[in-house]
Amino acid sequence: MVPVHRSRPAAGQAVLFVIPSMVITIVSIVLFAALNRFTDQELNMFSVAVLLAVILSLVGTAGMQLLLYKLIDDRTLSREASALRGIRLGVIYSLLFSIAVSAALYPVFRDFLSFSPTYSIYFGVLLTLYSMTWIFTAAFWATERYTYPAVIFGLGYLWVFVLTFGVHQLSAQATLGGYTLGVAVLLVFAFAGSRLAFGRTRARYTLGQDLDAAGRIIPRNLAAISFQVFYILAIFLDKIIIWALTGLNTFQGLVVLGPYTTGAFLGLIPAFSIAAVAYFDVKTRSIAERLYDGTLSDIRQRIRLYKLAYRKGLALLFLVGLLLFAVVATTALIVFPGEQLLLRVLITTSLGALFLVVIVYNANVLALFGRTGTSATSAFVVCAGICLAIPFVALDPWYASIGFLAGSFLGFLISRSATSRLLAQFEYRLFRLLVAK
């Protein structure tokens, strides 16, 4: 008999999956608005340090997060032991990556962004803390412990707000120090959560053995790693381009503040519909793991359940995304009634974000049939679309978001076409894989 999955647990996991992103977004908006003792230049410098640390840590650990997923999927160890093994590798990598990037960017910070040595040090520490935090978060998600990141980020970002705002009231110049301390508390919560979730494994593995395991996994998953990196880049690339071009035109390094940034980040809120990815994963994990078990009738029944879960998840994705878009657009019209650029960017980015999330959603199906390269290509096309819009940005910054929308739509078409074809030929493709085994 094929097990029938209840939708309530899957829906609950989907909500928990998206809570960290929601917490980061909401707390960051409120926090940045509350830093009233900054001049515009000081607020911009603080924003540059924080956002660069977040973006570079996400891009830099994207491949390591994928590696951690693959280590946990390796059945030679328990999931808990594999998680701890992956965390150890990830923490070491995060430290080395952060030191290398901080050292390489120090001349840029000093000469181009006018960072003081203290600010550069804070950036390096933030980059390290965030990189390690994403590693712990990936371990929780890979083992389907979605409650842990939801609680950790809820409590952790409360401390980020309290410490940042508190220090800011005492000394505006020390605000970044307060923020860094808050993120350190967040990482402590993540570490404590990992001890609670995974315990302590008795097995002893040397770093050499860990590196050997990683060395076997990486060559087989280059396409998946590329997809992770291009997906993260696609989210932030248009914003980085606008910040850099605006800074060059005004001789201010990077200019983060402005209507484009506000509209672009608000436009990403409909991407919270990515919760549908967790919903689909929970609904289909046991199906995918047992596709070949039982009689032909059992296999066909699982295929029907898989297709049904895909359609329901896709409908949920668009429903949630469009509802979020309606709420954000309506709120923006009320709060920013005269900001035409902000509103245009918000609308364009929201549509692009929905197409991008579908690419991520379809990646699950494509991976099942070994077509991760198609997902990587789709995400790369999004980045390419943004880059192709650069010559037009001088006419109007809005064209950067148009590039994001165009790239996302084309990437969506590539991903959707491949996914539809695979689903239509599910039994044929499945039995071809079975024969190949």
CSV table of C-alpha atoms in Angstrom, one decimal:
chain,number,residue,atom,x,y,z
A,1,MET,CA,0.0,0.0,0.0
A,2,VAL,CA,1.2,3.5,-0.8
A,3,PRO,CA,1.1,5.8,2.3
A,4,VAL,CA,-1.2,8.8,2.1
A,5,HIS,CA,0.3,12.0,3.5
A,6,ARG,CA,-1.8,14.4,5.4
A,7,SER,CA,-1.5,18.0,4.2
A,8,ARG,CA,-1.5,19.6,7.6
A,9,PRO,CA,2.0,18.5,8.7
A,10,ALA,CA,3.4,19.5,5.2
A,11,ALA,CA,1.7,22.9,5.4
A,12,GLY,CA,3.0,23.4,8.9
A,13,GLN,CA,6.6,22.6,7.8
A,14,ALA,CA,6.2,25.0,4.9
A,15,VAL,CA,5.2,27.8,7.2
A,16,LEU,CA,8.1,27.1,9.6
A,17,PHE,CA,10.5,27.0,6.6
A,18,VAL,CA,9.8,30.6,5.6
A,19,ILE,CA,9.7,32.1,9.1
A,20,PRO,CA,13.4,32.9,9.2
A,21,SER,CA,13.2,34.9,6.0
A,22,MET,CA,10.2,36.7,7.3
A,23,VAL,CA,11.8,37.5,10.6
A,24,ILE,CA,15.0,38.8,8.9
A,25,THR,CA,12.9,41.0,6.6
A,26,ILE,CA,10.5,42.4,9.2
A,27,VAL,CA,13.1,43.1,11.9
A,28,SER,CA,15.6,44.6,9.4
A,29,ILE,CA,12.9,47.0,8.0
A,30,VAL,CA,11.9,48.1,11.5
A,31,LEU,CA,15.5,48.3,12.8
A,32,PHE,CA,16.8,50.4,9.9
A,33,ALA,CA,13.9,52.8,10.2
A,34,ALA,CA,14.6,53.1,14.0
A,35,LEU,CA,18.3,54.2,13.6
A,36,ASN,CA,17.4,57.9,13.9
A,37,ARG,CA,20.8,59.1,15.2
A,38,PHE,CA,22.6,58.4,11.9
A,39,THR,CA,23.2,60.9,9.2
A,40,ASP,CA,22.3,59.7,5.7
A,41,GLN,CA,26.0,59.0,5.0
A,42,GLU,CA,26.4,57.0,8.3
A,43,LEU,CA,23.2,55.0,7.6
A,44,ASN,CA,24.4,54.2,4.1
A,45,MET,CA,27.8,53.0,5.4
A,46,PHE,CA,26.1,50.9,8.1
A,47,SER,CA,23.7,49.4,5.5
A,48,VAL,CA,26.6,48.6,3.1
A,49,ALA,CA,28.5,46.8,5.8
A,50,VAL,CA,25.5,44.7,6.8
A,51,LEU,CA,24.1,43.9,3.4
A,52,LEU,CA,27.5,43.0,1.9
A,53,ALA,CA,28.2,40.6,4.8
A,54,VAL,CA,24.8,39.0,4.3
A,55,ILE,CA,25.0,38.7,0.5
A,56,LEU,CA,28.6,37.5,0.4
A,57,SER,CA,28.0,35.0,3.1
A,58,LEU,CA,25.0,33.6,1.3
A,59,VAL,CA,26.8,33.4,-2.0
A,60,GLY,CA,30.0,32.0,-0.5
A,61,THR,CA,28.3,29.3,1.5
A,62,ALA,CA,25.7,28.3,-1.2
A,63,GLY,CA,27.8,25.4,-2.4
A,64,MET,CA,28.8,24.3,1.1
A,65,GLN,CA,25.1,24.2,2.0
A,66,LEU,CA,24.4,21.9,-0.9
A,67,LEU,CA,27.3,19.7,0.1
A,68,LEU,CA,25.8,19.5,3.6
A,69,TYR,CA,22.5,18.3,2.1
A,70,LYS,CA,24.4,15.6,0.2
A,71,LEU,CA,26.4,14.5,3.2
A,72,ILE,CA,23.2,14.1,5.2
A,73,ASP,CA,21.6,12.1,2.3
A,74,ASP,CA,24.5,9.7,2.5
A,75,ARG,CA,23.1,6.6,4.1
A,76,THR,CA,26.5,5.3,5.4
A,77,LEU,CA,25.9,7.4,8.6
A,78,SER,CA,22.9,8.4,10.7
A,79,ARG,CA,21.4,11.8,9.8
A,80,GLU,CA,22.5,13.2,13.1
A,81,ALA,CA,26.1,12.1,12.6
A,82,SER,CA,26.2,13.3,9.0
A,83,ALA,CA,24.8,16.7,10.1
A,84,LEU,CA,27.5,17.2,12.7
A,85,ARG,CA,30.1,16.1,10.2
A,86,GLY,CA,28.7,18.6,7.7
A,87,ILE,CA,28.6,21.4,10.3
A,88,ARG,CA,32.2,20.8,11.2
A,89,LEU,CA,33.3,21.1,7.6
A,90,GLY,CA,31.0,24.1,7.0
A,91,VAL,CA,32.3,26.0,10.0
A,92,ILE,CA,35.9,25.5,9.0
A,93,TYR,CA,35.1,26.5,5.4
A,94,SER,CA,33.2,29.6,6.7
A,95,LEU,CA,36.2,30.7,8.7
A,96,LEU,CA,38.7,30.3,5.9
A,97,PHE,CA,36.3,31.8,3.3
A,98,SER,CA,35.6,34.9,5.5
A,99,ILE,CA,39.3,35.5,6.3
A,100,ALA,CA,40.2,35.3,2.6
A,101,VAL,CA,37.3,37.5,1.4
A,102,SER,CA,37.9,40.1,4.2
A,103,ALA,CA,41.6,40.3,3.4
A,104,ALA,CA,41.0,40.6,-0.4
A,105,LEU,CA,38.3,43.3,0.0
A,106,TYR,CA,40.1,45.4,2.6
A,107,PRO,CA,41.8,47.7,0.0
A,108,VAL,CA,38.4,48.2,-1.6
A,109,PHE,CA,36.8,49.0,1.7
A,110,ARG,CA,39.6,51.4,2.6
A,111,ASP,CA,40.0,53.2,-0.7
A,112,PHE,CA,36.6,52.9,-2.4
A,113,LEU,CA,34.1,52.7,0.4
A,114,SER,CA,36.0,54.8,3.0
A,115,PHE,CA,35.6,52.2,5.7
A,116,SER,CA,37.7,52.7,8.8
A,117,PRO,CA,39.9,49.8,10.0
A,118,THR,CA,37.3,49.2,12.8
A,119,TYR,CA,34.4,49.0,10.2
A,120,SER,CA,36.5,46.6,8.1
A,121,ILE,CA,37.0,44.3,11.1
A,122,TYR,CA,33.3,44.4,12.0
A,123,PHE,CA,32.6,43.4,8.4
A,124,GLY,CA,34.9,40.4,8.6
A,125,VAL,CA,33.4,39.3,11.9
A,126,LEU,CA,29.9,39.7,10.5
A,127,LEU,CA,30.8,37.7,7.4
A,128,THR,CA,32.1,34.9,9.5
A,129,LEU,CA,29.1,34.9,11.9
A,130,TYR,CA,26.6,34.9,9.1
A,131,SER,CA,28.4,32.3,7.0
A,132,MET,CA,28.4,29.9,10.0
A,133,THR,CA,24.8,30.7,10.8
A,134,TRP,CA,23.7,29.6,7.3
A,135,ILE,CA,25.6,26.4,7.7
A,136,PHE,CA,23.7,25.5,10.9
A,137,THR,CA,20.4,26.5,9.3
A,138,ALA,CA,21.1,24.3,6.3
A,139,ALA,CA,21.7,21.3,8.7
A,140,PHE,CA,18.4,21.9,10.3
A,141,TRP,CA,16.5,22.1,7.0
A,142,ALA,CA,18.3,19.1,5.5
A,143,THR,CA,17.2,17.0,8.5
A,144,GLU,CA,13.7,18.4,8.3
A,145,ARG,CA,14.0,20.1,11.7
A,146,TYR,CA,12.2,23.2,10.5
A,147,THR,CA,11.1,24.3,14.0
A,148,TYR,CA,14.7,25.0,15.1
A,149,PRO,CA,15.5,27.8,12.6
A,150,ALA,CA,12.1,29.3,13.2
A,151,VAL,CA,12.7,29.6,16.9
A,152,ILE,CA,16.4,30.4,16.6
A,153,PHE,CA,15.8,33.3,14.1
A,154,GLY,CA,12.8,34.5,16.1
A,155,LEU,CA,14.8,34.8,19.3
A,156,GLY,CA,18.1,35.7,17.7
A,157,TYR,CA,16.8,38.6,15.7
A,158,LEU,CA,15.0,39.9,18.7
A,159,TRP,CA,18.5,40.2,20.3
A,160,VAL,CA,19.9,41.7,17.1
A,161,PHE,CA,17.3,44.5,17.3
A,162,VAL,CA,17.7,45.1,21.0
A,163,LEU,CA,21.5,45.2,21.0
A,164,THR,CA,21.7,47.3,17.8
A,165,PHE,CA,19.1,49.8,18.8
A,166,GLY,CA,20.4,50.0,22.4
A,167,VAL,CA,24.0,50.6,21.4
A,168,HIS,CA,22.8,53.1,18.8
A,169,GLN,CA,21.1,55.2,21.5
A,170,LEU,CA,24.3,55.2,23.5
A,171,SER,CA,26.7,55.9,20.5
A,172,ALA,CA,25.8,56.0,16.9
A,173,GLN,CA,29.4,55.3,15.9
A,174,ALA,CA,29.3,52.0,17.8
A,175,THR,CA,26.0,50.8,16.2
A,176,LEU,CA,27.7,48.2,13.9
A,177,GLY,CA,29.4,46.8,17.0
A,178,GLY,CA,25.9,46.3,18.6
A,179,TYR,CA,24.6,44.7,15.4
A,180,THR,CA,27.6,42.3,15.3
A,181,LEU,CA,27.1,41.3,18.9
A,182,GLY,CA,23.4,40.6,18.1
A,183,VAL,CA,24.4,38.3,15.2
A,184,ALA,CA,26.9,36.6,17.5
A,185,VAL,CA,24.0,35.8,19.9
A,186,LEU,CA,22.1,34.4,16.9
A,187,LEU,CA,25.0,32.1,16.1
A,188,VAL,CA,25.1,31.0,19.8
A,189,PHE,CA,21.4,30.1,19.6
A,190,ALA,CA,22.1,28.1,16.4
A,191,PHE,CA,25.0,26.2,18.0
A,192,ALA,CA,22.9,25.4,21.1
A,193,GLY,CA,20.1,24.2,18.8
A,194,SER,CA,22.4,21.9,16.9
A,195,ARG,CA,23.5,20.3,20.2
A,196,LEU,CA,19.9,19.8,21.1
A,197,ALA,CA,18.9,18.5,17.7
A,198,PHE,CA,21.8,16.3,16.8
A,199,GLY,CA,23.4,15.5,20.2
A,200,ARG,CA,27.0,14.2,20.1
A,201,THR,CA,28.0,11.4,17.9
A,202,ARG,CA,30.4,8.8,19.2
A,203,ALA,CA,31.9,8.1,15.8
A,204,ARG,CA,35.3,9.9,15.3
A,205,TYR,CA,36.1,11.2,11.9
A,206,THR,CA,39.3,13.1,11.1
A,207,LEU,CA,39.2,16.2,9.0
A,208,GLY,CA,41.0,14.3,6.3
A,209,GLN,CA,38.1,11.8,6.1
A,210,ASP,CA,35.6,14.6,6.0
A,211,LEU,CA,37.5,16.3,3.1
A,212,ASP,CA,37.7,12.9,1.3
A,213,ALA,CA,33.9,12.5,1.6
A,214,ALA,CA,33.4,16.1,0.3
A,215,GLY,CA,35.9,15.4,-2.5
A,216,ARG,CA,33.8,12.5,-3.7
A,217,ILE,CA,30.5,14.5,-3.6
A,218,ILE,CA,31.5,17.8,-5.1
A,219,PRO,CA,32.5,16.5,-8.7
A,220,ARG,CA,29.1,14.7,-8.9
A,221,ASN,CA,27.2,17.8,-7.9
A,222,LEU,CA,28.8,20.7,-9.7
A,223,ALA,CA,25.5,21.5,-11.5
A,224,ALA,CA,23.6,21.6,-8.2
A,225,ILE,CA,26.3,23.8,-6.6
A,226,SER,CA,26.1,26.1,-9.7
A,227,PHE,CA,22.4,26.3,-9.3
A,228,GLN,CA,22.6,27.3,-5.7
A,229,VAL,CA,25.2,30.0,-6.4
A,230,PHE,CA,23.3,31.5,-9.5
A,231,TYR,CA,20.0,31.5,-7.5
A,232,ILE,CA,21.5,33.6,-4.7
A,233,LEU,CA,23.2,35.9,-7.2
A,234,ALA,CA,19.9,36.3,-9.1
A,235,ILE,CA,18.2,37.6,-6.0
A,236,PHE,CA,20.8,40.3,-5.3
A,237,LEU,CA,22.6,41.1,-8.6
A,238,ASP,CA,20.3,43.9,-9.8
A,239,LYS,CA,20.6,45.7,-6.5
A,240,ILE,CA,24.4,45.4,-6.4
A,241,ILE,CA,24.5,46.8,-9.9
A,242,ILE,CA,22.3,49.8,-9.0
A,243,TRP,CA,24.3,50.4,-5.8
A,244,ALA,CA,27.6,50.4,-7.7
A,245,LEU,CA,26.5,52.5,-10.6
A,246,THR,CA,24.9,55.1,-8.3
A,247,GLY,CA,28.0,55.2,-6.2
A,248,LEU,CA,30.2,55.7,-9.3
A,249,ASN,CA,28.0,58.5,-10.5
A,250,THR,CA,28.0,60.3,-7.1
A,251,PHE,CA,31.6,59.4,-6.1
A,252,GLN,CA,30.3,57.7,-2.9
A,253,GLY,CA,31.4,54.1,-3.3
A,254,LEU,CA,28.2,52.1,-2.9
A,255,VAL,CA,24.9,53.9,-2.4
A,256,VAL,CA,22.4,51.5,-0.8
A,257,LEU,CA,19.7,53.9,0.2
A,258,GLY,CA,17.1,55.0,-2.3
A,259,PRO,CA,13.8,54.2,-3.9
A,260,TYR,CA,15.2,51.4,-6.1
A,261,THR,CA,16.5,49.5,-3.1
A,262,THR,CA,13.3,49.9,-1.1
A,263,GLY,CA,11.1,48.8,-4.1
A,264,ALA,CA,13.4,45.9,-5.0
A,265,PHE,CA,13.4,44.4,-1.4
A,266,LEU,CA,9.7,44.9,-1.0
A,267,GLY,CA,9.3,43.3,-4.3
A,268,LEU,CA,11.0,40.2,-3.0
A,269,ILE,CA,8.3,39.6,-0.3
A,270,PRO,CA,6.1,37.6,-2.7
A,271,ALA,CA,9.1,35.2,-2.9
A,272,PHE,CA,8.1,34.0,0.5
A,273,SER,CA,5.8,31.7,-1.4
A,274,ILE,CA,9.0,29.6,-1.6
A,275,ALA,CA,7.4,27.9,1.4
A,276,ALA,CA,5.7,25.7,-1.3
A,277,VAL,CA,9.1,24.2,-1.9
A,278,ALA,CA,9.2,22.8,1.7
A,279,TYR,CA,5.5,21.7,1.3
A,280,PHE,CA,6.3,19.8,-1.9
A,281,ASP,CA,9.5,18.3,-0.4
A,282,VAL,CA,7.7,17.0,2.7
A,283,LYS,CA,4.8,15.6,0.6
A,284,THR,CA,7.0,13.8,-1.8
A,285,ARG,CA,10.1,12.8,0.1
A,286,SER,CA,8.9,9.3,1.1
A,287,ILE,CA,7.3,8.8,-2.3
A,288,ALA,CA,10.6,9.6,-4.1
A,289,GLU,CA,12.5,7.3,-1.7
A,290,ARG,CA,10.2,4.4,-2.4
A,291,LEU,CA,9.4,4.9,-6.1
A,292,TYR,CA,10.7,1.5,-7.1
A,293,ASP,CA,9.2,-0.5,-4.3
A,294,GLY,CA,6.2,-2.9,-4.6
A,295,THR,CA,4.2,-3.9,-7.6
A,296,LEU,CA,3.7,-2.0,-10.9
A,297,SER,CA,0.4,-0.8,-9.5
A,298,ASP,CA,2.1,0.5,-6.4
A,299,ILE,CA,4.7,2.4,-8.5
A,300,ARG,CA,2.0,4.0,-10.7
A,301,GLN,CA,0.0,5.0,-7.6
A,302,ARG,CA,3.1,6.8,-6.3
A,303,ILE,CA,3.6,8.5,-9.6
A,304,ARG,CA,0.0,9.8,-9.4
A,305,LEU,CA,0.5,11.0,-5.9
A,306,TYR,CA,3.8,12.7,-6.9
A,307,LYS,CA,2.1,14.6,-9.8
A,308,LEU,CA,-0.8,15.5,-7.6
A,309,ALA,CA,1.5,16.9,-4.9
A,310,TYR,CA,3.4,18.9,-7.6
A,311,ARG,CA,0.2,20.5,-8.9
A,312,LYS,CA,-1.0,21.4,-5.4
A,313,GLY,CA,2.3,22.8,-4.4
A,314,LEU,CA,2.5,24.9,-7.6
A,315,ALA,CA,-1.0,26.2,-7.0
A,316,LEU,CA,-0.1,27.1,-3.4
A,317,LEU,CA,3.0,28.9,-4.6
A,318,PHE,CA,1.1,31.1,-7.0
A,319,LEU,CA,-1.8,31.7,-4.5
A,320,VAL,CA,0.5,32.8,-1.7
A,321,GLY,CA,2.7,34.8,-4.0
A,322,LEU,CA,-0.1,36.7,-5.5
A,323,LEU,CA,-1.7,37.4,-2.1
A,324,LEU,CA,1.6,38.7,-0.8
A,325,PHE,CA,2.0,40.8,-3.9
A,326,ALA,CA,-1.5,42.3,-3.4
A,327,VAL,CA,-0.7,43.1,0.2
A,328,VAL,CA,2.7,44.6,-0.5
A,329,ALA,CA,1.6,46.6,-3.5
A,330,THR,CA,-1.4,48.1,-1.6
A,331,THR,CA,0.7,49.0,1.4
A,332,ALA,CA,3.3,50.6,-0.8
A,333,LEU,CA,0.7,52.7,-2.6
A,334,ILE,CA,-0.5,54.0,0.8
A,335,VAL,CA,3.0,54.6,2.3
A,336,PHE,CA,4.8,55.8,-0.8
A,337,PRO,CA,2.1,57.4,-2.9
A,338,GLY,CA,4.4,59.6,-4.9
A,339,GLU,CA,7.3,57.3,-5.4
A,340,GLN,CA,6.8,56.2,-9.0
A,341,LEU,CA,10.2,54.5,-9.4
A,342,LEU,CA,9.8,52.6,-6.1
A,343,LEU,CA,6.3,51.4,-7.2
A,344,ARG,CA,7.4,50.4,-10.7
A,345,VAL,CA,10.4,48.5,-9.3
A,346,LEU,CA,8.2,46.8,-6.7
A,347,ILE,CA,5.8,45.5,-9.3
A,348,THR,CA,8.4,44.4,-11.7
A,349,THR,CA,10.5,42.7,-9.1
A,350,SER,CA,7.5,40.9,-7.6
A,351,LEU,CA,6.6,39.3,-10.9
A,352,GLY,CA,10.2,38.3,-11.5
A,353,ALA,CA,10.4,36.9,-8.0
A,354,LEU,CA,7.4,34.6,-8.6
A,355,PHE,CA,9.0,33.2,-11.8
A,356,LEU,CA,12.3,32.7,-9.9
A,357,VAL,CA,10.6,30.8,-7.1
A,358,VAL,CA,9.0,28.5,-9.7
A,359,ILE,CA,12.5,27.7,-11.0
A,360,VAL,CA,13.5,26.7,-7.5
A,361,TYR,CA,10.3,24.7,-7.1
A,362,ASN,CA,10.8,22.8,-10.4
A,363,ALA,CA,14.4,22.0,-9.4
A,364,ASN,CA,13.1,19.2,-7.1
A,365,VAL,CA,11.5,17.4,-10.1
A,366,LEU,CA,14.4,18.0,-12.4
A,367,ALA,CA,16.8,16.7,-9.7
A,368,LEU,CA,14.8,13.5,-9.5
A,369,PHE,CA,15.6,12.7,-13.1
A,370,GLY,CA,19.2,13.9,-12.9
A,371,ARG,CA,18.5,17.2,-14.8
A,372,THR,CA,19.9,19.6,-12.3
A,373,GLY,CA,21.9,21.2,-15.1
A,374,THR,CA,18.6,22.5,-16.5
A,375,SER,CA,17.9,24.3,-13.2
A,376,ALA,CA,21.5,25.7,-13.2
A,377,THR,CA,20.9,27.0,-16.7
A,378,SER,CA,17.6,28.6,-15.7
A,379,ALA,CA,19.1,30.4,-12.8
A,380,PHE,CA,22.1,31.5,-14.9
A,381,VAL,CA,19.7,33.0,-17.5
A,382,VAL,CA,18.2,35.2,-14.7
A,383,CYS,CA,21.6,36.6,-13.9
A,384,ALA,CA,22.4,37.0,-17.6
A,385,GLY,CA,19.1,39.0,-18.1
A,386,ILE,CA,20.1,41.4,-15.3
A,387,CYS,CA,23.6,41.9,-16.8
A,388,LEU,CA,22.2,42.6,-20.3
A,389,ALA,CA,20.1,45.4,-18.8
A,390,ILE,CA,23.1,47.3,-17.5
A,391,PRO,CA,23.5,49.5,-20.6
A,392,PHE,CA,19.9,50.8,-20.1
A,393,VAL,CA,20.2,51.5,-16.4
A,394,ALA,CA,21.7,55.0,-17.2
A,395,LEU,CA,18.4,55.9,-18.8
A,396,ASP,CA,16.3,54.7,-15.9
A,397,PRO,CA,17.3,52.4,-12.9
A,398,TRP,CA,14.0,50.6,-13.4
A,399,TYR,CA,15.6,48.7,-16.3
A,400,ALA,CA,17.6,46.7,-13.8
A,401,SER,CA,14.4,45.2,-12.5
A,402,ILE,CA,13.2,44.7,-16.1
A,403,GLY,CA,16.3,42.7,-16.7
A,404,PHE,CA,15.5,40.6,-13.6
A,405,LEU,CA,11.9,40.1,-14.8
A,406,ALA,CA,13.0,39.2,-18.3
A,407,GLY,CA,15.7,36.8,-17.1
A,408,SER,CA,13.4,35.2,-14.6
A,409,PHE,CA,10.6,34.7,-17.2
A,410,LEU,CA,13.0,33.1,-19.7
A,411,GLY,CA,14.5,30.9,-17.0
A,412,PHE,CA,11.0,30.0,-15.9
A,413,LEU,CA,10.1,28.9,-19.5
A,414,ILE,CA,13.2,26.8,-19.7
A,415,SER,CA,12.6,25.2,-16.3
A,416,ARG,CA,8.8,24.8,-16.8
A,417,SER,CA,9.2,23.2,-20.3
A,418,ALA,CA,11.7,20.6,-19.0
A,419,THR,CA,9.6,19.9,-16.0
A,420,SER,CA,6.3,19.5,-17.9
A,421,ARG,CA,8.0,17.1,-20.4
A,422,LEU,CA,9.4,15.0,-17.6
A,423,LEU,CA,6.1,14.8,-15.7
A,424,ALA,CA,4.3,13.8,-18.9
A,425,GLN,CA,6.8,11.0,-19.5
A,426,PHE,CA,7.2,10.1,-15.8
A,427,GLU,CA,6.7,6.4,-16.2
A,428,TYR,CA,8.9,6.1,-19.3
A,429,ARG,CA,11.7,8.1,-17.7
A,430,LEU,CA,11.4,6.3,-14.4
A,431,PHE,CA,11.7,2.8,-15.9
A,432,ARG,CA,14.6,4.0,-18.0
A,433,LEU,CA,16.4,5.0,-14.8
A,434,LEU,CA,15.4,1.6,-13.3
A,435,VAL,CA,16.9,-0.3,-16.2
A,436,ALA,CA,20.1,1.9,-16.1
A,437,LYS,CA,20.5,0.8,-12.5
